CSV table of C-alpha atoms in Angstrom, one decimal:
chain,number,residue,atom,x,y,z
A,1271,MET,CA,0.0,0.0,0.0
A,1272,ALA,CA,1.5,3.3,-1.0
A,1273,PRO,CA,2.0,5.9,1.7
A,1274,MET,CA,-0.5,8.7,2.0
A,1275,LYS,CA,0.7,12.1,0.6
A,1276,LEU,CA,0.2,15.3,2.5
A,1277,TYR,CA,0.6,18.3,0.3
A,1278,GLY,CA,1.6,21.7,1.7
A,1279,ALA,CA,4.3,23.7,3.4
A,1280,THR,CA,5.3,22.7,6.9
A,1281,LEU,CA,5.2,26.4,7.9
A,1282,SER,CA,1.4,26.1,7.7
A,1283,TRP,CA,-0.3,25.2,11.0
A,1284,ASN,CA,-3.1,23.7,9.0
A,1285,VAL,CA,-0.6,21.3,7.4
A,1286,THR,CA,1.1,20.5,10.6
A,1287,ARG,CA,-2.2,19.9,12.4
A,1288,CYS,CA,-2.5,16.8,10.1
A,1289,VAL,CA,1.1,15.8,10.8
A,1290,ALA,CA,0.4,15.5,14.6
A,1291,VAL,CA,-2.4,13.2,13.8
A,1292,LEU,CA,-0.6,11.2,11.1
A,1293,GLU,CA,2.2,10.6,13.5
A,1294,GLU,CA,0.0,9.8,16.5
A,1295,ALA,CA,-2.0,7.3,14.3
A,1296,GLY,CA,1.2,5.7,13.1
A,1297,ALA,CA,0.2,6.2,9.5
A,1298,GLU,CA,2.6,5.8,6.6
A,1299,TYR,CA,2.8,9.2,4.9
A,1300,GLU,CA,5.1,11.6,3.1
A,1301,ILE,CA,5.0,15.3,3.0
A,1302,VAL,CA,5.0,16.9,-0.5
A,1303,PRO,CA,6.0,20.5,-0.2
A,1304,LEU,CA,4.2,23.1,-2.3
A,1305,ASP,CA,5.8,26.4,-3.3
A,1306,PHE,CA,3.4,29.3,-2.6
A,1307,SER,CA,5.8,31.8,-4.0
A,1308,THR,CA,5.4,30.3,-7.5
A,1309,GLY,CA,1.6,30.0,-7.1
A,1310,GLU,CA,1.9,26.2,-7.1
A,1311,HIS,CA,-1.2,26.0,-4.8
A,1312,LYS,CA,-3.3,27.5,-7.6
A,1313,SER,CA,-1.9,25.2,-10.3
A,1314,PRO,CA,-4.3,22.8,-12.1
A,1315,GLU,CA,-2.5,19.9,-10.4
A,1316,HIS,CA,-3.2,21.2,-7.0
A,1317,LEU,CA,-6.7,22.4,-7.7
A,1318,ALA,CA,-7.5,18.8,-8.7
A,1319,ARG,CA,-6.5,17.8,-5.1
A,1320,ASN,CA,-8.1,20.8,-3.3
A,1321,PRO,CA,-10.6,22.8,-5.4
A,1322,PHE,CA,-10.1,25.8,-3.1
A,1323,GLY,CA,-6.4,26.0,-3.9
A,1324,GLN,CA,-5.4,25.7,-0.3
A,1325,VAL,CA,-3.3,23.5,1.9
A,1326,PRO,CA,-3.3,20.9,3.2
A,1327,ALA,CA,-4.5,18.3,0.8
A,1328,LEU,CA,-4.2,14.6,1.3
A,1329,GLN,CA,-4.0,11.9,-1.3
A,1330,ASP,CA,-4.7,8.3,-0.3
A,1331,GLY,CA,-4.8,6.1,-3.4
A,1332,ASP,CA,-7.4,7.7,-5.6
A,1333,LEU,CA,-9.0,9.7,-2.8
A,1334,TYR,CA,-8.3,13.4,-2.5
A,1335,LEU,CA,-9.2,15.2,0.7
A,1336,TRP,CA,-8.9,18.6,2.0
A,1337,GLU,CA,-9.7,20.7,5.2
A,1338,SER,CA,-7.2,19.7,7.9
A,1339,ARG,CA,-9.7,18.4,10.4
A,1340,ALA,CA,-11.5,16.3,7.9
A,1341,ILE,CA,-8.1,14.8,6.9
A,1342,CYS,CA,-7.4,14.2,10.6
A,1343,LYS,CA,-10.6,12.3,11.1
A,1344,TYR,CA,-10.1,10.2,8.0
A,1345,VAL,CA,-6.6,9.3,9.2
A,1346,CYS,CA,-7.9,8.3,12.6
A,1347,ARG,CA,-10.8,6.2,11.2
A,1348,LYS,CA,-8.3,4.4,9.0
A,1349,ASN,CA,-5.4,4.0,11.4
A,1350,LYS,CA,-6.4,4.7,15.0
A,1351,PRO,CA,-10.1,4.9,15.6
A,1352,GLU,CA,-9.7,5.1,19.3
A,1353,LEU,CA,-8.7,8.8,18.8
A,1354,LEU,CA,-12.3,9.4,17.7
A,1355,LYS,CA,-14.3,7.0,19.9
A,1356,GLU,CA,-16.8,6.6,17.2
A,1357,GLY,CA,-18.2,3.3,18.6
A,1358,ASP,CA,-19.4,5.1,21.6
A,1359,LEU,CA,-22.3,7.6,21.3
A,1360,LYS,CA,-21.4,9.8,24.3
A,1361,GLU,CA,-17.6,9.7,24.0
A,1362,SER,CA,-17.6,10.4,20.3
A,1363,ALA,CA,-19.9,13.3,20.9
A,1364,LEU,CA,-17.5,14.8,23.4
A,1365,VAL,CA,-14.6,14.4,21.0
A,1366,ASP,CA,-16.7,16.2,18.4
A,1367,VAL,CA,-17.6,19.0,20.8
A,1368,TRP,CA,-14.0,19.8,21.7
A,1369,LEU,CA,-12.8,19.5,18.1
A,1370,GLU,CA,-15.4,22.2,17.2
A,1371,VAL,CA,-14.2,24.2,20.2
A,1372,GLU,CA,-10.7,24.1,18.9
A,1373,ALA,CA,-11.7,25.4,15.5
A,1374,ASN,CA,-14.4,27.9,16.5
A,1375,GLN,CA,-13.2,29.3,19.8
A,1376,TYR,CA,-9.5,28.5,20.4
A,1377,THR,CA,-7.9,28.7,16.9
A,1378,SER,CA,-10.2,31.5,15.8
A,1379,ALA,CA,-8.8,33.7,18.6
A,1380,LEU,CA,-5.3,32.5,18.1
A,1381,THR,CA,-5.0,32.8,14.3
A,1382,PRO,CA,-5.2,36.7,14.2
A,1383,ILE,CA,-2.4,36.8,16.8
A,1384,LEU,CA,-0.3,34.3,14.8
A,1385,PHE,CA,-1.0,36.2,11.6
A,1386,GLN,CA,0.1,39.6,13.1
A,1387,CYS,CA,3.1,38.3,14.9
A,1388,LEU,CA,4.5,35.7,12.5
A,1389,ILE,CA,3.1,36.1,9.0
A,1390,ARG,CA,2.8,39.9,8.6
A,1391,PRO,CA,6.5,40.5,9.4
A,1392,MET,CA,7.4,37.7,6.9
A,1393,LEU,CA,5.4,39.7,4.3
A,1394,GLY,CA,7.2,42.9,5.2
A,1395,GLY,CA,4.3,44.4,7.1
A,1396,ALA,CA,3.9,45.7,10.6
A,1397,THR,CA,2.2,43.9,13.5
A,1398,ASP,CA,-1.2,45.5,14.4
A,1399,GLN,CA,-0.9,45.5,18.1
A,1400,LYS,CA,-4.6,46.4,18.6
A,1401,VAL,CA,-5.6,43.2,16.8
A,1402,VAL,CA,-3.2,41.2,18.9
A,1403,GLU,CA,-4.5,42.7,22.2
A,1404,GLU,CA,-8.2,42.2,21.2
A,1405,ASN,CA,-7.6,38.5,20.4
A,1406,LEU,CA,-5.4,37.9,23.4
A,1407,GLU,CA,-8.4,38.9,25.5
A,1408,LYS,CA,-10.6,36.5,23.6
A,1409,LEU,CA,-8.0,33.8,24.0
A,1410,LYS,CA,-7.9,34.3,27.7
A,1411,LYS,CA,-11.6,33.8,28.0
A,1412,VAL,CA,-11.3,30.6,26.1
A,1413,LEU,CA,-8.4,29.5,28.3
A,1414,GLU,CA,-10.6,30.1,31.4
A,1415,VAL,CA,-13.1,27.6,29.9
A,1416,TYR,CA,-10.3,25.1,29.2
A,1417,GLU,CA,-8.9,25.5,32.7
A,1418,ALA,CA,-12.3,24.6,34.2
A,1419,ARG,CA,-12.7,21.6,31.8
A,1420,LEU,CA,-9.2,20.3,32.4
A,1421,THR,CA,-9.7,20.4,36.1
A,1422,LYS,CA,-12.3,17.7,35.6
A,1423,SER,CA,-10.6,15.5,33.1
A,1424,LYS,CA,-7.0,14.8,31.9
A,1425,TYR,CA,-7.8,15.6,28.3
A,1426,LEU,CA,-10.4,17.7,26.7
A,1427,ALA,CA,-13.0,15.0,25.7
A,1428,GLY,CA,-12.4,12.9,28.8
A,1429,ASP,CA,-9.6,10.9,30.4
A,1430,TYR,CA,-8.6,9.7,26.9
A,1431,ILE,CA,-6.5,11.6,24.4
A,1432,SER,CA,-8.4,12.3,21.2
A,1433,VAL,CA,-8.1,14.1,17.9
A,1434,ALA,CA,-9.5,17.1,19.8
A,1435,ASP,CA,-6.4,17.5,21.9
A,1436,LEU,CA,-4.0,16.7,18.9
A,1437,SER,CA,-5.7,19.4,16.8
A,1438,HIS,CA,-4.3,22.0,19.1
A,1439,VAL,CA,-0.6,21.0,18.8
A,1440,SER,CA,0.4,22.9,15.6
A,1441,VAL,CA,-1.3,26.3,16.4
A,1442,THR,CA,-0.1,26.2,20.0
A,1443,LEU,CA,3.5,25.5,18.9
A,1444,CYS,CA,3.2,28.6,16.8
A,1445,LEU,CA,2.0,30.6,19.8
A,1446,ALA,CA,5.2,29.5,21.5
A,1447,ALA,CA,7.1,31.4,18.7
A,1448,THR,CA,5.4,34.7,19.5
A,1449,PRO,CA,6.0,36.9,22.6
A,1450,TYR,CA,2.7,35.7,24.1
A,1451,ALA,CA,3.5,32.1,25.0
A,1452,SER,CA,3.3,33.0,28.7
A,1453,VAL,CA,-0.5,33.5,28.4
A,1454,PHE,CA,-0.8,29.9,29.5
A,1455,ASP,CA,1.0,30.5,32.8
A,1456,ALA,CA,-2.1,31.7,34.5
A,1457,TYR,CA,-3.9,28.5,33.7
A,1458,PRO,CA,-2.1,25.6,35.5
A,1459,HIS,CA,-4.3,22.8,34.2
A,1460,VAL,CA,-4.0,24.0,30.7
A,1461,LYS,CA,-0.3,24.3,31.1
A,1462,ALA,CA,0.0,20.8,32.4
A,1463,TRP,CA,-2.2,19.4,29.5
A,1464,TRP,CA,0.0,21.2,27.0
A,1465,THR,CA,3.3,19.9,28.7
A,1466,ASP,CA,1.9,16.4,28.5
A,1467,LEU,CA,0.9,16.8,24.8
A,1468,MET,CA,4.3,18.3,23.9
A,1469,ALA,CA,6.1,15.3,25.5
A,1470,ARG,CA,4.4,13.0,22.9
A,1471,PRO,CA,6.6,11.9,20.0
A,1472,SER,CA,4.0,13.1,17.6
A,1473,ALA,CA,4.2,16.7,18.9
A,1474,GLN,CA,8.0,16.5,19.0
A,1475,LYS,CA,7.9,15.6,15.3
A,1476,VAL,CA,5.7,18.7,14.5
A,1477,ALA,CA,8.0,20.9,16.6
A,1478,ALA,CA,11.0,19.7,14.6
A,1479,LEU,CA,9.3,20.3,11.3
A,1480,MET,CA,8.2,23.8,12.2
A,1481,LYS,CA,11.7,25.0,13.1
A,1482,PRO,CA,12.7,27.6,10.5
A,1483,PRO,CA,15.8,26.6,8.6
A,1484,SER,CA,18.9,28.1,10.1
B,1149,MET,CA,-35.6,0.7,24.1
B,1150,ASN,CA,-31.8,1.3,24.0
B,1151,ASP,CA,-31.0,-1.9,22.1
B,1152,GLN,CA,-31.6,-1.5,18.5
B,1153,PRO,CA,-31.1,-4.7,16.6
B,1154,GLY,CA,-28.1,-4.6,14.2
B,1155,ARG,CA,-26.6,-1.4,15.8
B,1156,ALA,CA,-22.9,-1.9,16.2
B,1157,GLN,CA,-22.5,0.9,18.7
B,1158,LYS,CA,-22.0,0.3,22.4
B,1159,GLN,CA,-23.4,3.0,24.6
B,1160,SER,CA,-21.8,4.1,27.8
B,1161,GLY,CA,-24.6,4.5,30.3
B,1162,LEU,CA,-28.3,4.6,29.6
B,1163,ILE,CA,-29.3,6.6,26.6
B,1164,SER,CA,-32.7,8.2,27.2
B,1165,MET,CA,-35.4,8.1,24.6
B,1166,SER,CA,-37.4,10.8,26.2
B,1167,PRO,CA,-37.6,14.1,24.3
B,1168,VAL,CA,-34.2,15.9,24.1
B,1169,LYS,CA,-33.9,19.6,24.8
B,1170,VAL,CA,-32.5,22.3,22.5
B,1171,PHE,CA,-31.6,25.5,24.3
B,1172,GLY,CA,-31.9,28.5,22.0
B,1173,SER,CA,-34.6,29.5,19.5
B,1174,ALA,CA,-35.0,28.7,15.8
B,1175,PRO,CA,-34.0,32.1,14.3
B,1176,PHE,CA,-30.4,31.5,15.5
B,1177,THR,CA,-28.6,29.8,12.6
B,1178,ASN,CA,-26.7,27.5,14.8
B,1179,VAL,CA,-29.9,26.4,16.6
B,1180,ALA,CA,-31.7,25.9,13.2
B,1181,ARG,CA,-28.8,23.6,12.1
B,1182,VAL,CA,-29.6,21.3,15.0
B,1183,LEU,CA,-33.3,21.4,14.4
B,1184,LEU,CA,-32.8,20.3,10.8
B,1185,CYS,CA,-31.1,17.1,12.0
B,1186,LEU,CA,-33.8,16.4,14.6
B,1187,GLU,CA,-36.5,16.9,12.0
B,1188,GLU,CA,-34.7,14.7,9.4
B,1189,VAL,CA,-34.6,11.8,11.8
B,1190,GLY,CA,-38.0,12.4,13.3
B,1191,ALA,CA,-36.8,12.7,16.9
B,1192,GLU,CA,-38.9,14.2,19.7
B,1193,TYR,CA,-37.5,17.4,21.1
B,1194,GLU,CA,-38.5,20.5,22.9
B,1195,ILE,CA,-37.1,24.0,22.4
B,1196,VAL,CA,-36.2,26.0,25.6
B,1197,ASP,CA,-35.7,29.6,24.8
B,1198,VAL,CA,-32.7,31.5,26.1
B,1199,ASP,CA,-33.5,35.2,26.7
B,1200,PHE,CA,-30.6,37.1,25.3
B,1201,HIS,CA,-32.1,40.5,26.3
B,1202,ALA,CA,-32.1,39.4,29.9
B,1203,ARG,CA,-28.5,38.1,29.4
B,1204,GLU,CA,-29.7,34.7,30.2
B,1205,HIS,CA,-27.0,33.3,28.0
B,1206,LYS,CA,-24.4,34.5,30.5
B,1207,SER,CA,-26.3,33.2,33.5
B,1208,PRO,CA,-24.7,30.4,35.6
B,1209,ASP,CA,-27.5,28.0,34.6
B,1210,HIS,CA,-26.8,28.5,30.9
B,1211,LEU,CA,-23.0,28.5,31.3
B,1212,ALA,CA,-23.4,25.1,32.9
B,1213,ARG,CA,-24.8,23.9,29.6
B,1214,ASN,CA,-22.6,25.9,27.2
B,1215,PRO,CA,-19.5,27.3,28.9
B,1216,PHE,CA,-19.0,29.8,26.1
B,1217,GLY,CA,-22.4,31.3,26.9
B,1218,GLN,CA,-23.7,30.7,23.3
B,1219,VAL,CA,-26.6,28.8,21.7
B,1220,PRO,CA,-27.4,26.1,21.0
B,1221,ALA,CA,-26.9,23.8,24.0
B,1222,PHE,CA,-28.4,20.4,23.9
B,1223,GLN,CA,-29.5,18.0,26.6
B,1224,ASP,CA,-30.2,14.3,26.3
B,1225,GLY,CA,-30.7,12.7,29.7
B,1226,ASP,CA,-27.6,13.6,31.6
B,1227,LEU,CA,-25.5,14.3,28.5
B,1228,MET,CA,-25.1,18.0,27.8
B,1229,LEU,CA,-23.5,19.1,24.5
B,1230,PHE,CA,-22.8,22.3,22.7
B,1231,GLU,CA,-21.3,23.4,19.3
B,1232,SER,CA,-24.0,22.9,16.7
B,1233,ARG,CA,-22.1,20.6,14.3
B,1234,ALA,CA,-21.1,18.3,17.2
B,1235,ILE,CA,-24.7,18.1,18.3
B,1236,CYS,CA,-25.8,17.3,14.8
B,1237,ARG,CA,-23.4,14.4,14.5
B,1238,TYR,CA,-24.6,13.0,17.9
B,1239,ILE,CA,-28.3,13.2,16.8
B,1240,LEU,CA,-27.5,11.5,13.4
B,1241,ARG,CA,-25.5,8.7,15.1
B,1242,LYS,CA,-28.1,8.1,17.8
B,1243,HIS,CA,-30.9,8.0,15.2
B,1244,ARG,CA,-29.1,6.1,12.5
B,1245,SER,CA,-32.0,3.8,12.0
B,1246,THR,CA,-34.3,6.6,11.0
B,1247,ASP,CA,-31.7,8.6,9.2
B,1248,GLY,CA,-32.7,7.2,5.8
B,1249,ALA,CA,-30.2,9.4,3.9
B,1250,ASN,CA,-27.2,8.3,6.1
B,1251,LEU,CA,-26.4,12.0,6.4
B,1252,LEU,CA,-22.9,11.4,7.8
B,1253,ARG,CA,-22.1,8.4,5.5
B,1254,GLU,CA,-20.6,6.6,8.5
B,1255,GLY,CA,-19.3,3.2,7.7
B,1256,ASN,CA,-17.8,4.4,4.4
B,1257,LEU,CA,-14.3,5.7,4.9
B,1258,ALA,CA,-14.0,7.8,1.8
B,1259,GLU,CA,-17.6,9.1,1.7
B,1260,SER,CA,-17.7,10.1,5.4
B,1261,ALA,CA,-14.4,12.0,4.9
B,1262,VAL,CA,-15.8,13.9,1.9
B,1263,VAL,CA,-18.9,14.9,4.0
B,1264,ASP,CA,-16.5,16.1,6.7
B,1265,ALA,CA,-14.6,18.2,4.2
B,1266,TRP,CA,-17.6,20.0,2.9
B,1267,LEU,CA,-19.0,20.5,6.4
B,1268,ASP,CA,-15.7,22.2,7.2
B,1269,VAL,CA,-15.9,24.3,4.0
B,1270,GLU,CA,-19.4,25.4,5.1
B,1271,ALA,CA,-18.1,26.3,8.7
B,1272,LEU,CA,-14.9,27.9,7.7
B,1273,GLN,CA,-15.5,29.5,4.3
B,1274,TYR,CA,-19.2,29.8,3.4
B,1275,ASP,CA,-20.5,30.8,6.8
B,1276,PRO,CA,-18.0,33.5,7.7
B,1277,ALA,CA,-18.7,35.4,4.4
B,1278,MET,CA,-22.5,35.1,5.0
B,1279,HIS,CA,-22.1,36.0,8.7
B,1280,ALA,CA,-20.2,39.2,7.8
B,1281,VAL,CA,-23.0,40.4,5.5
B,1282,PHE,CA,-25.7,39.4,8.0
B,1283,VAL,CA,-24.1,41.3,10.8
B,1284,GLN,CA,-23.8,44.5,8.7
B,1285,HIS,CA,-27.2,44.3,7.1
B,1286,ARG,CA,-29.3,43.0,10.1
B,1287,VAL,CA,-27.4,43.4,13.4
B,1288,VAL,CA,-25.7,46.8,12.9
B,1289,THR,CA,-28.9,48.4,11.6
B,1290,ALA,CA,-30.9,46.9,14.5
B,1291,LEU,CA,-28.5,48.5,16.9
B,1292,GLY,CA,-29.0,51.9,15.1
B,1293,GLY,CA,-25.8,51.9,13.0
B,1294,GLU,CA,-25.1,52.1,9.3
B,1295,PRO,CA,-24.0,49.0,7.5
B,1296,ASP,CA,-20.4,49.1,6.3
B,1297,GLU,CA,-20.8,48.7,2.6
B,1298,ARG,CA,-17.1,47.9,2.1
B,1299,VAL,CA,-17.3,45.0,4.5
B,1300,ILE,CA,-20.4,43.8,2.7
B,1301,ALA,CA,-18.7,44.1,-0.7
B,1302,GLU,CA,-15.6,42.2,0.4
B,1303,SER,CA,-17.7,39.5,1.9
B,1304,VAL,CA,-19.9,39.1,-1.2
B,1305,ALA,CA,-16.7,38.9,-3.3
B,1306,ARG,CA,-15.4,36.1,-1.1
B,1307,LEU,CA,-18.8,34.4,-1.3
B,1308,ARG,CA,-18.6,34.5,-5.1
B,1309,GLU,CA,-15.2,32.9,-5.1
B,1310,THR,CA,-16.5,30.1,-2.9
B,1311,LEU,CA,-19.6,29.6,-5.0
B,1312,ASP,CA,-17.5,29.3,-8.1
B,1313,VAL,CA,-16.1,26.1,-6.6
B,1314,TYR,CA,-19.6,24.9,-5.6
B,1315,GLU,CA,-20.9,25.5,-9.1
B,1316,ALA,CA,-18.2,23.4,-10.6
B,1317,ARG,CA,-18.7,20.7,-8.0
B,1318,LEU,CA,-22.5,20.6,-8.5
B,1319,THR,CA,-22.0,20.1,-12.3
B,1320,THR,CA,-20.9,16.5,-11.7
B,1321,ARG,CA,-23.1,15.6,-8.8
B,1322,GLY,CA,-26.4,16.6,-7.2
B,1323,TYR,CA,-25.1,17.4,-3.8
B,1324,LEU,CA,-21.8,18.6,-2.4
B,1325,ALA,CA,-20.5,15.3,-1.0
B,1326,GLY,CA,-22.0,13.1,-3.7
B,1327,ASP,CA,-25.2,12.1,-5.5
B,1328,GLU,CA,-27.2,12.0,-2.3
B,1329,VAL,CA,-27.8,14.7,0.3
B,1330,SER,CA,-25.6,14.8,3.4
B,1331,LEU,CA,-25.2,16.9,6.6
B,1332,ALA,CA,-22.8,19.0,4.6
B,1333,ASP,CA,-25.6,20.3,2.4
B,1334,LEU,CA,-28.1,20.7,5.2
B,1335,SER,CA,-25.6,22.7,7.3
B,1336,HIS,CA,-25.8,25.4,4.6
B,1337,VAL,CA,-29.5,26.0,5.0
B,1338,PRO,CA,-29.8,28.5,7.9
B,1339,TYR,CA,-27.4,31.1,6.6
B,1340,THR,CA,-28.5,30.7,3.0
B,1341,ARG,CA,-32.0,31.3,4.0
B,1342,TYR,CA,-31.1,34.7,5.5
B,1343,LEU,CA,-28.8,35.6,2.7
B,1344,LEU,CA,-31.5,35.1,0.1
B,1345,GLU,CA,-33.7,37.5,2.1
B,1346,MET,CA,-31.1,40.3,1.9
B,1347,PRO,CA,-30.8,42.4,-1.3
B,1348,TYR,CA,-27.2,41.0,-1.8
B,1349,GLY,CA,-28.3,37.3,-1.9
B,1350,PRO,CA,-30.5,36.7,-5.0
B,1351,PRO,CA,-28.2,38.5,-7.4
B,1352,VAL,CA,-25.2,36.5,-6.3
B,1353,PHE,CA,-27.0,33.2,-6.4
B,1354,GLY,CA,-28.5,34.2,-9.7
B,1355,GLU,CA,-25.0,33.9,-11.2
B,1356,PHE,CA,-24.8,30.2,-10.2
B,1357,PRO,CA,-27.5,28.1,-11.8
B,1358,ARG,CA,-26.4,24.8,-10.3
B,1359,VAL,CA,-26.1,26.3,-6.8
B,1360,THR,CA,-29.6,27.7,-7.2
B,1361,ALA,CA,-30.9,24.3,-8.3
B,1362,TRP,CA,-29.2,22.7,-5.4
B,1363,TRP,CA,-30.8,25.1,-3.0
B,1364,GLU,CA,-34.2,24.4,-4.5
B,1365,ARG,CA,-33.6,20.7,-4.1
B,1366,LEU,CA,-32.9,21.3,-0.4
B,1367,LEU,CA,-36.0,23.4,0.0
B,1368,ALA,CA,-38.1,20.6,-1.3
B,1369,ARG,CA,-37.3,18.5,1.8
B,1370,PRO,CA,-40.0,18.6,4.4
B,1371,ALA,CA,-37.6,19.0,7.3
B,1372,VAL,CA,-35.9,21.9,5.5
B,1373,ARG,CA,-39.2,23.6,4.8
B,1374,LYS,CA,-40.3,23.2,8.4
B,1375,VAL,CA,-37.1,24.6,9.9
B,1376,VAL,CA,-37.0,27.5,7.4
B,1377,SER,CA,-40.5,28.4,8.5
B,1378,MET,CA,-39.6,28.1,12.2
B,1379,MET,CA,-36.6,30.4,11.6
B,1380,GLY,CA,-39.1,33.1,10.4
B,1381,GLY,CA,-41.2,32.6,13.6
B,1382,GLY,CA,-43.6,30.1,12.1
B,1383,SER,CA,-44.3,26.7,13.6
B,1384,GLY,CA,-43.5,24.8,10.5
């Protein structure tokens, strides 16, 4: 069976979201880098994989998939279904809830901060501090909810690690590259959850991939 | 009552078959999404209104149901859920035997992944463009302000780009994830309903004949008609 192919640049936290899950699920895969500077993501070849011209895209045999969390779920169903708990009505619902929370509450507050602090400077622009401050406040409110949750269970969906936890790895690693990593310090259970996640080989692999070339 | 012959799922704890509760009212798009699934599977439910004017959504009682103080929240026995698309998945899995369309395509690796992908497109690309227009046109004006036409124009432009892809997709199949309807299609209903009521909506949709035909196919579903009516304050 040919390895799955994950298309996209490892600088993209949506691409490395999938790497965390591919690694954790023990899937055979290879990363195929795409060159945004040459518009490769808008080439006919790539549009055939992802009609929105975005990354990541996944190829598995003759199946093409896109949207990082859809890719993550597919990989789990195929290689490590216990990360989804789909045989159990209640547990799978809680995994779904916290994966939605990651997308709609956590990452939605974090992405503007990452864009201002990491992407804009790369594009030669200036960081809009007002946007950073506004979203830091939103992020803190989200972290308060996480702190309360993680007081009751070891991981977000329960006492079992799931795709919901893993989906946080790439974006949170990016936060660590901004001046705002210490925002976690006020939330001890969140910090402990993150430390535990970071110790996993899958997270270490993502961290290694995201290091900028020296 | 909990043992459905042929169901492969094991259930932790007793799953109640008494009516479930949806906290939040139908005009909220995220609530309407959940109601669509309940109607599609024919589940019994009751709607419990959350009074935003009285800031009930930030009350301790409601925060215990949805820690982000939003709607919907959903209660089934002692299980409390939030985030509309997670609630939808739960409803469809629980009522798999009456979900004639297999709206999640569970059991098929490739098809379920394609449903997931289009559901994420709806959540992360389609909805935000719609939401921006809705906020300017309905919410800002309700609060006494002037809609920001630049924001509206940008959002409509983004929507057009997204609908370009939908139009191409719907050329080769009847629904987004394949030849049969799925949760991905249904999830588009609430915001689309509002968009088509605003002056910006019909001209944009008018540029995409297959998208328009897809929308009309969705409107032909009894569950969709009922929820669309409930969103307007009707009883369905």
